[in-house]
Short mmCIF file of C-alpha atoms and ligand atoms in Angstrom, two decimals:
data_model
loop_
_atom_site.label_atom_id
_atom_site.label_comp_id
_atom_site.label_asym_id
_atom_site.label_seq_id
_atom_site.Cartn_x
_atom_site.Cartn_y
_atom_site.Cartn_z
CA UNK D 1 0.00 0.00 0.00
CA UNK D 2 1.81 2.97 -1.23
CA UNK D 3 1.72 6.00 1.58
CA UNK D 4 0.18 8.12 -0.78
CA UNK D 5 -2.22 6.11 -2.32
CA UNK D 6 -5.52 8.05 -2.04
CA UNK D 7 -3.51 11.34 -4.20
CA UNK D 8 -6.86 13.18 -5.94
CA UNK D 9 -9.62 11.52 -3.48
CA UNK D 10 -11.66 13.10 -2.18
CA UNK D 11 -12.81 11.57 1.53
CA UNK D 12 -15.56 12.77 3.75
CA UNK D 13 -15.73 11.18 7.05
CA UNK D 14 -18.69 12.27 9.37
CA UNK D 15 -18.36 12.49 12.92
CA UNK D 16 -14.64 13.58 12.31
CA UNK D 17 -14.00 16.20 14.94
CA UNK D 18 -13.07 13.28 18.08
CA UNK D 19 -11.92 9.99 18.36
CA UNK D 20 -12.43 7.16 16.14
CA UNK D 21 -13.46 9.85 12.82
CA UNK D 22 -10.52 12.32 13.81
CA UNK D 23 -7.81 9.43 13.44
CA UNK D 24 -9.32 8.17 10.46
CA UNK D 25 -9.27 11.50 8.97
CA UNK D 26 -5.94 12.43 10.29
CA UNK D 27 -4.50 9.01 8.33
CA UNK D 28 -6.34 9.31 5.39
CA UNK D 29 -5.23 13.05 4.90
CA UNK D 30 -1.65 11.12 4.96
CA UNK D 31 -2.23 8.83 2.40
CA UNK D 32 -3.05 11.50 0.14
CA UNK D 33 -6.68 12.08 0.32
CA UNK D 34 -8.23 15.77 0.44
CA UNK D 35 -10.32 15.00 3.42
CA UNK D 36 -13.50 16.63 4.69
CA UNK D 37 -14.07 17.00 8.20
CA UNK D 38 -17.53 16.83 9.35
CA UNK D 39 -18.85 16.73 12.89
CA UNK D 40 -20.42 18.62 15.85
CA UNK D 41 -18.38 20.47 18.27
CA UNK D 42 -17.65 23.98 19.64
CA UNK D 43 -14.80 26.47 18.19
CA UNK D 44 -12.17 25.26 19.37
CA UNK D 45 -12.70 21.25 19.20
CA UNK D 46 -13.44 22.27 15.70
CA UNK D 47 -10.52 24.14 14.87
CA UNK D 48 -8.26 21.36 17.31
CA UNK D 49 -9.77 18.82 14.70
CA UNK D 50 -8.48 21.25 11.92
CA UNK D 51 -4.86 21.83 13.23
CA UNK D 52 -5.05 17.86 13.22
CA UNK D 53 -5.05 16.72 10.04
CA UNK D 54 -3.08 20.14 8.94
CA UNK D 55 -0.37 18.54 10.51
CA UNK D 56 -0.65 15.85 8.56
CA UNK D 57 -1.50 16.75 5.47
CA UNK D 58 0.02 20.18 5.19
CA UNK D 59 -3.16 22.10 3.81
CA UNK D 60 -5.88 23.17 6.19
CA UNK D 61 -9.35 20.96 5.52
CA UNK D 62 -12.80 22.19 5.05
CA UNK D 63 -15.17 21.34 7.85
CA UNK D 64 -18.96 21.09 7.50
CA UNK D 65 -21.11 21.11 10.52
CA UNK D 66 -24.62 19.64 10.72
CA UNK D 67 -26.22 17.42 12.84
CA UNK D 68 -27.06 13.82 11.21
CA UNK D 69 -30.28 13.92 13.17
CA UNK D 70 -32.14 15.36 10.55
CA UNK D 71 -32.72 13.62 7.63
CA UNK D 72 -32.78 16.77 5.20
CA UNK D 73 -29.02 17.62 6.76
CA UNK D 74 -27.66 14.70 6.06
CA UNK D 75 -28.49 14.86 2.11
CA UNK D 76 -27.53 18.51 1.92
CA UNK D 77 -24.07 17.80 3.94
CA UNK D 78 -22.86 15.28 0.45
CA UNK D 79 -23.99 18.05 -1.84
CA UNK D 80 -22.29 20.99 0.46
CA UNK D 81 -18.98 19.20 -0.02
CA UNK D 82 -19.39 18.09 -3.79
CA UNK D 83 -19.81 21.83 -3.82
CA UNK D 84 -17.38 23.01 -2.16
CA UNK D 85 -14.64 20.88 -2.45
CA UNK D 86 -15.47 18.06 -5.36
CA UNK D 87 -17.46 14.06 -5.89
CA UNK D 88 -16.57 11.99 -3.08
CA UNK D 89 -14.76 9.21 -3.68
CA UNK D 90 -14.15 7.83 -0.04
CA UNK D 91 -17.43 7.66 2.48
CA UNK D 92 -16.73 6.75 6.13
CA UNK D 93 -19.88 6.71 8.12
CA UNK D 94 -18.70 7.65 10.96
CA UNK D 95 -20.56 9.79 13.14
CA UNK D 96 -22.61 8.11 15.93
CA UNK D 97 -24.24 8.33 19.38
CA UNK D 98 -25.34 5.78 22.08
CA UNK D 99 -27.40 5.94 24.50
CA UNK D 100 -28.40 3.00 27.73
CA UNK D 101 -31.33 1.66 29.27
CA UNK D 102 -33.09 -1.45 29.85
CA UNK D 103 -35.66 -1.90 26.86
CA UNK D 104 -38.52 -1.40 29.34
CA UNK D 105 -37.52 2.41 30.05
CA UNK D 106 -35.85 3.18 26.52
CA UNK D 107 -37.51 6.58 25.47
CA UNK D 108 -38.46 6.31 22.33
CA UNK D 109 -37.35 10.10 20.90
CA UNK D 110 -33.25 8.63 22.14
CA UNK D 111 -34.50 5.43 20.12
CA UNK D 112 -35.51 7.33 17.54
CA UNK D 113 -32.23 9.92 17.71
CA UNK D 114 -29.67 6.82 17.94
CA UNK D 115 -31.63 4.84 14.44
CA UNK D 116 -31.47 8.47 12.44
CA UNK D 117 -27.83 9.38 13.36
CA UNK D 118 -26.30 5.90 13.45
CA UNK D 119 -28.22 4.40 10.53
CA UNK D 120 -30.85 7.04 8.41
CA UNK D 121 -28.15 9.16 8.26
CA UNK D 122 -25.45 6.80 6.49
CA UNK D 123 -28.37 5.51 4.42
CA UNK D 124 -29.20 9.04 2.96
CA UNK D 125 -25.20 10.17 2.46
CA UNK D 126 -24.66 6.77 0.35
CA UNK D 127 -27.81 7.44 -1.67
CA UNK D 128 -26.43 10.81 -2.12
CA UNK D 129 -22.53 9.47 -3.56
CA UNK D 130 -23.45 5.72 -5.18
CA UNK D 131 -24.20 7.67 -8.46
CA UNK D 132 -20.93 9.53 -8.69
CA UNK D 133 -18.70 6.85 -7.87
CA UNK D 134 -20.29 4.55 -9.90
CA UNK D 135 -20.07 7.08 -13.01
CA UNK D 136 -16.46 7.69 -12.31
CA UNK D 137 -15.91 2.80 -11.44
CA UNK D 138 -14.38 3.84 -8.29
CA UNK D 139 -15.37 4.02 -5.04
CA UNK D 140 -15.04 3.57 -1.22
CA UNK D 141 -17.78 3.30 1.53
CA UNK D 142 -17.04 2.78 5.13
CA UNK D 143 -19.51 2.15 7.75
CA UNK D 144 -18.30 2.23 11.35
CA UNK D 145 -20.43 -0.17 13.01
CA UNK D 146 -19.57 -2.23 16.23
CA UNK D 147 -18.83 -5.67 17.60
CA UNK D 148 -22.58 -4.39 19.24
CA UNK D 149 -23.71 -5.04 15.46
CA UNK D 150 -23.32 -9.04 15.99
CA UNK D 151 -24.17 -9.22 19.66
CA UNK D 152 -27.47 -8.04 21.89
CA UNK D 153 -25.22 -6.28 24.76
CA UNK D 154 -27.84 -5.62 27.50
CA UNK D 155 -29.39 -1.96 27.70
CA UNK D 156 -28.41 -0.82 24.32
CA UNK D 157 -31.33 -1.75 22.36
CA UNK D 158 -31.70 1.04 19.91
CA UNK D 159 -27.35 1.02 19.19
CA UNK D 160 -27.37 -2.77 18.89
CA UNK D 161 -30.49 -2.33 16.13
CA UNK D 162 -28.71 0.36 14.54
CA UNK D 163 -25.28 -1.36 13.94
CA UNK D 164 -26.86 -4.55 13.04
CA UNK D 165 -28.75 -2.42 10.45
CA UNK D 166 -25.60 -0.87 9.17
CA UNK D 167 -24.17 -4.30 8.20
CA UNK D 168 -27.37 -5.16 6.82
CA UNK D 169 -26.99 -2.23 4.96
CA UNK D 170 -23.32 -2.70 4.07
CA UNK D 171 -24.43 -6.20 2.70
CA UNK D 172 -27.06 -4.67 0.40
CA UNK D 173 -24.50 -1.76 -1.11
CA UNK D 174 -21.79 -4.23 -1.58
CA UNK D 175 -24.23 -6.86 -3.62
CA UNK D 176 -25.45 -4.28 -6.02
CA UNK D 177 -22.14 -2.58 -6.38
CA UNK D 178 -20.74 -6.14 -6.79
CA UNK D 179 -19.75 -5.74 -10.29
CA UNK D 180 -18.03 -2.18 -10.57
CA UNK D 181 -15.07 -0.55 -8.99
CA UNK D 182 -17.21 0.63 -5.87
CA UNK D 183 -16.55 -1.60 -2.65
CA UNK D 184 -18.88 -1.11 0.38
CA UNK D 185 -17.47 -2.63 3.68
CA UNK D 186 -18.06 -2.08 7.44
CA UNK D 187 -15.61 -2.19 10.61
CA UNK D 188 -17.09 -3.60 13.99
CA UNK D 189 -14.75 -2.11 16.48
CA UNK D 190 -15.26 -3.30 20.32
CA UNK D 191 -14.17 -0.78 23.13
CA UNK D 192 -12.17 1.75 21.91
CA UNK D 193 -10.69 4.91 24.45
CA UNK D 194 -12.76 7.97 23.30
CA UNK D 195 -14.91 10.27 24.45
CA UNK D 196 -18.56 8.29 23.78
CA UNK D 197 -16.47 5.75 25.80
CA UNK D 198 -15.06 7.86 28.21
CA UNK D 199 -18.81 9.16 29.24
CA UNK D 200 -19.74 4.92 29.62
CA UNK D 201 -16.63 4.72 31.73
CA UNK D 202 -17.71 7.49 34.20
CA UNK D 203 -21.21 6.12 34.98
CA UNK D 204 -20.10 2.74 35.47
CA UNK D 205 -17.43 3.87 37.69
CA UNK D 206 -20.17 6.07 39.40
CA UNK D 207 -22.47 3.57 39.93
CA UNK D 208 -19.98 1.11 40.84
CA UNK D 209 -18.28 3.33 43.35
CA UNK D 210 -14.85 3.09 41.95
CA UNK D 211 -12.12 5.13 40.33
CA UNK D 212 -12.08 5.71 36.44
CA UNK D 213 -9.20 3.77 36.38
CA UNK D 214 -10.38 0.62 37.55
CA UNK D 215 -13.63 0.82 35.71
CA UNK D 216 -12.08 1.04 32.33
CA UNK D 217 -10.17 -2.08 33.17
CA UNK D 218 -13.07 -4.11 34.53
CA UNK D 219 -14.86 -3.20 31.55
CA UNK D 220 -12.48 -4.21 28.98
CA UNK D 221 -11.46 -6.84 30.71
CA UNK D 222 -14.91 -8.63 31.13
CA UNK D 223 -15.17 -8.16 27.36
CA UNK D 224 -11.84 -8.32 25.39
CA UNK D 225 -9.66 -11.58 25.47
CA UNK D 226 -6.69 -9.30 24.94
CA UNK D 227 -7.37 -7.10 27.98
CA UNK D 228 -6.72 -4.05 26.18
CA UNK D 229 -8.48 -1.12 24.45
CA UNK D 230 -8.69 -0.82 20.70
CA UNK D 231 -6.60 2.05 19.60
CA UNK D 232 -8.55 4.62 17.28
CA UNK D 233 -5.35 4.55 14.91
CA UNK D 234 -5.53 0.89 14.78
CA UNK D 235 -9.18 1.58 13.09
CA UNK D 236 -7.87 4.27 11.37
CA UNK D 237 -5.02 1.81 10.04
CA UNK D 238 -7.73 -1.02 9.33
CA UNK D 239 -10.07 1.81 6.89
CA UNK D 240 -7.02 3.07 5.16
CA UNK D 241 -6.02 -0.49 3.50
CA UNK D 242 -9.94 -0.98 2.77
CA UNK D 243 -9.40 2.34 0.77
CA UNK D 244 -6.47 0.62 -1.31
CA UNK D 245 -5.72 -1.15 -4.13
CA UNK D 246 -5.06 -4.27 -1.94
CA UNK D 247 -9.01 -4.75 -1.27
CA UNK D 248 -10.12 -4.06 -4.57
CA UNK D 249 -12.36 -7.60 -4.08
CA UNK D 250 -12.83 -6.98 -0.20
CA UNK D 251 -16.57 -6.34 -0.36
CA UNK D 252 -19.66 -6.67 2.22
CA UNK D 253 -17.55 -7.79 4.91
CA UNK D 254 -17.76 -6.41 8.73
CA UNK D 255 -14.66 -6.85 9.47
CA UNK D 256 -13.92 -6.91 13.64
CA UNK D 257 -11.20 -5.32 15.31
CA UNK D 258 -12.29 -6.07 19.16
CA UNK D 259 -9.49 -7.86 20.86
CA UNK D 260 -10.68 -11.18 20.12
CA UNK D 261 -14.62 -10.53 21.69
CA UNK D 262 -16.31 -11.75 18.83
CA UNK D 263 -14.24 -15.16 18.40
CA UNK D 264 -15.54 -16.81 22.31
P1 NAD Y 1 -17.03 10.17 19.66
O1 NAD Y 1 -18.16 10.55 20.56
O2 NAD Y 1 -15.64 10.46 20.04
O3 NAD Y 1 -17.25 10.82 18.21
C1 NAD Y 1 -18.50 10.86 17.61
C2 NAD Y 1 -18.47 11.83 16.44
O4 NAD Y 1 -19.79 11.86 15.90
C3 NAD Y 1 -18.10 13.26 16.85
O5 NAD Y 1 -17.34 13.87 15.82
C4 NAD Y 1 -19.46 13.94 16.95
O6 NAD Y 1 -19.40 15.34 16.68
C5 NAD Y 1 -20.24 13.22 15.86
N1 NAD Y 1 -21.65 13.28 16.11
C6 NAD Y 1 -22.31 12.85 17.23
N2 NAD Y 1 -23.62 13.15 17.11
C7 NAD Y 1 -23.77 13.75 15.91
C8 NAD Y 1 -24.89 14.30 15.23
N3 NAD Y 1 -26.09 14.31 15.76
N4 NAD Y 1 -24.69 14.86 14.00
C9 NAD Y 1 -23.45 14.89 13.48
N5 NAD Y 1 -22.36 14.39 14.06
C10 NAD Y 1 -22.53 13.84 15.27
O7 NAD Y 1 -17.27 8.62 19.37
P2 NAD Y 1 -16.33 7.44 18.82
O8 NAD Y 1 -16.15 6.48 19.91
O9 NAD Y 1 -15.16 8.00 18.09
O10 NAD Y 1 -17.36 6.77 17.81
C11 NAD Y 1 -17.25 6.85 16.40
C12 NAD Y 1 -18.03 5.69 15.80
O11 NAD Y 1 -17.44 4.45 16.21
C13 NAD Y 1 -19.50 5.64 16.21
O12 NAD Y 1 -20.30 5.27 15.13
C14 NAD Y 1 -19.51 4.56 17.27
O13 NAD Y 1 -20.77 3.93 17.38
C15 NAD Y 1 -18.46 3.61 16.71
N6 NAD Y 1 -17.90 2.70 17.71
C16 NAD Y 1 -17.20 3.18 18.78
C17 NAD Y 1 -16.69 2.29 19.71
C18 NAD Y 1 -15.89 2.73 20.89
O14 NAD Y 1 -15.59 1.87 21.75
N7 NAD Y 1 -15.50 3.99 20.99
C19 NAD Y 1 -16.91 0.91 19.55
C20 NAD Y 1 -17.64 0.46 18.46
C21 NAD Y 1 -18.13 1.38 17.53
#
């Protein structure tokens, strides 16, 4: 995989401005790619996110705001940037939000708010870029689901739905694109340190009366084989060779990078 591999692609990667997005952006800007930042935030997150992939890339990206709760937003946001900056050629659906309670109590306007962000949304942005890539035979879409999108963890009904959807999805984009130089593909990641993981950590060390610390590893412990966190450059690394030449034929496949979870 040659380091500059994505030269002249354009990649838009929502939910870019923290964790796993930022590092995918941050390595796709040094492969090459002129990369999109999108993702919610205030100034200076925004402009932290910014100065990020700058460093990597040497030119300054755009960022486009919007919140992927609304469907409308999330078809304007792929014609903003094919505006603005030009066709997409790399999609990571990225951008996502979780939220926990036993079924029983789940409100149904945070069921509602996890299924349009974590699912409608990518959905609407891949209606909005199949045509173009398949015009131009070349193509890359990413969904970031979750080892939660082959297992029913307890009290995360309307996430586990959502990622299971997204490889259903995946599935579906991959078998019609089957043919042509578009490849659709998903990444289940288990626990990975960032901040939707971070705010987990705190109430279970709340609840459990223990330090933040110790929660994290009781968590990841009673979960990953390895006994350690995924690293959100080891996704990065993962999305960047399913952008290459390498995995030209690598299609529909939800790939798992979750310290061995999903193989007990
Ligand atoms: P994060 O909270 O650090 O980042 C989420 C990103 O999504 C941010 O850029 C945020 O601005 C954006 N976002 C959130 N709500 C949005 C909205 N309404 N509209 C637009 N953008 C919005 O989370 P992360 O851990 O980096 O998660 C990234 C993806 O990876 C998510 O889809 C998540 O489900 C998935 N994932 C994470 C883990 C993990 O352990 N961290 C594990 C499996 C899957």
């Amino acid at each position: 995989m040659a380091a500059t591999h994505l030269e002249g692609r354009v990649a838009l990667i929502t939910g870019s401005t923290s964790g796993i997005g930022l590092a995918i952006a941050r390595r796709l800007a040094r492969q090459g790619a002129t990369v999109c930042l999108h993702g919610l935030g205030d100034a200076k997150q925004v402009e932290s996110a910014i100065c990020a992939v700058a460093s990597e890339a040497g030119v300054r990206p755009r960022h486009f705001g919007g919140d992927l709760g609304s469907a409308a937003v999330a078809t304007t946001l792929i014609e903003e940037v094919e505006k603005s900056v030009g066709s997409v050629d790399v999609l990571v659906n990225n951008a996502g939000i979780q939220h926990v309670s036993p079924v029983a109590d789940f409100p149904l306007e945070r069921w509602n708010a996890v299924l349009a962000i974590n699912l409608t949304a990518p959905f609407l942005t891949i209606q909005r870029v199949l045509p173009g890539m398949l015009q131009r035979n070349w193509g890359r879409i990413i969904n970031i689901s979750s080892a939660s999108g082959y297992r029913g963890v307890p009290h995360k009904a309307a996430y586990a739905a959502s990622k299971h959807g997204l490889l259903g999805l995946t599935k579906v984009v991959s078998s019609e694109t089957a043919q042509t130089g578009v490849t659709c593909n998903a990444v289940c990641p288990g626990w990975v340190m960032t901040p939707l993981v971070e705010r987990q950590i705190e109430a279970r060390a709340a609840k459990d009366g223990v330090d933040f610390e110790r929660a994290a590893f009781e968590m990841v412990s009673a979960s990953h084989p390895s006994g350690q966190f995924v690293k959100p450059e080891q996704i990065a690394g993962l999305v960047a060779y399913l952008c290459s030449e390498d995995a030209d034929e690598v299609r529909g496949v939800g790939w798992n990078v979750d310290g061995g979870r999903l193989a007990r």
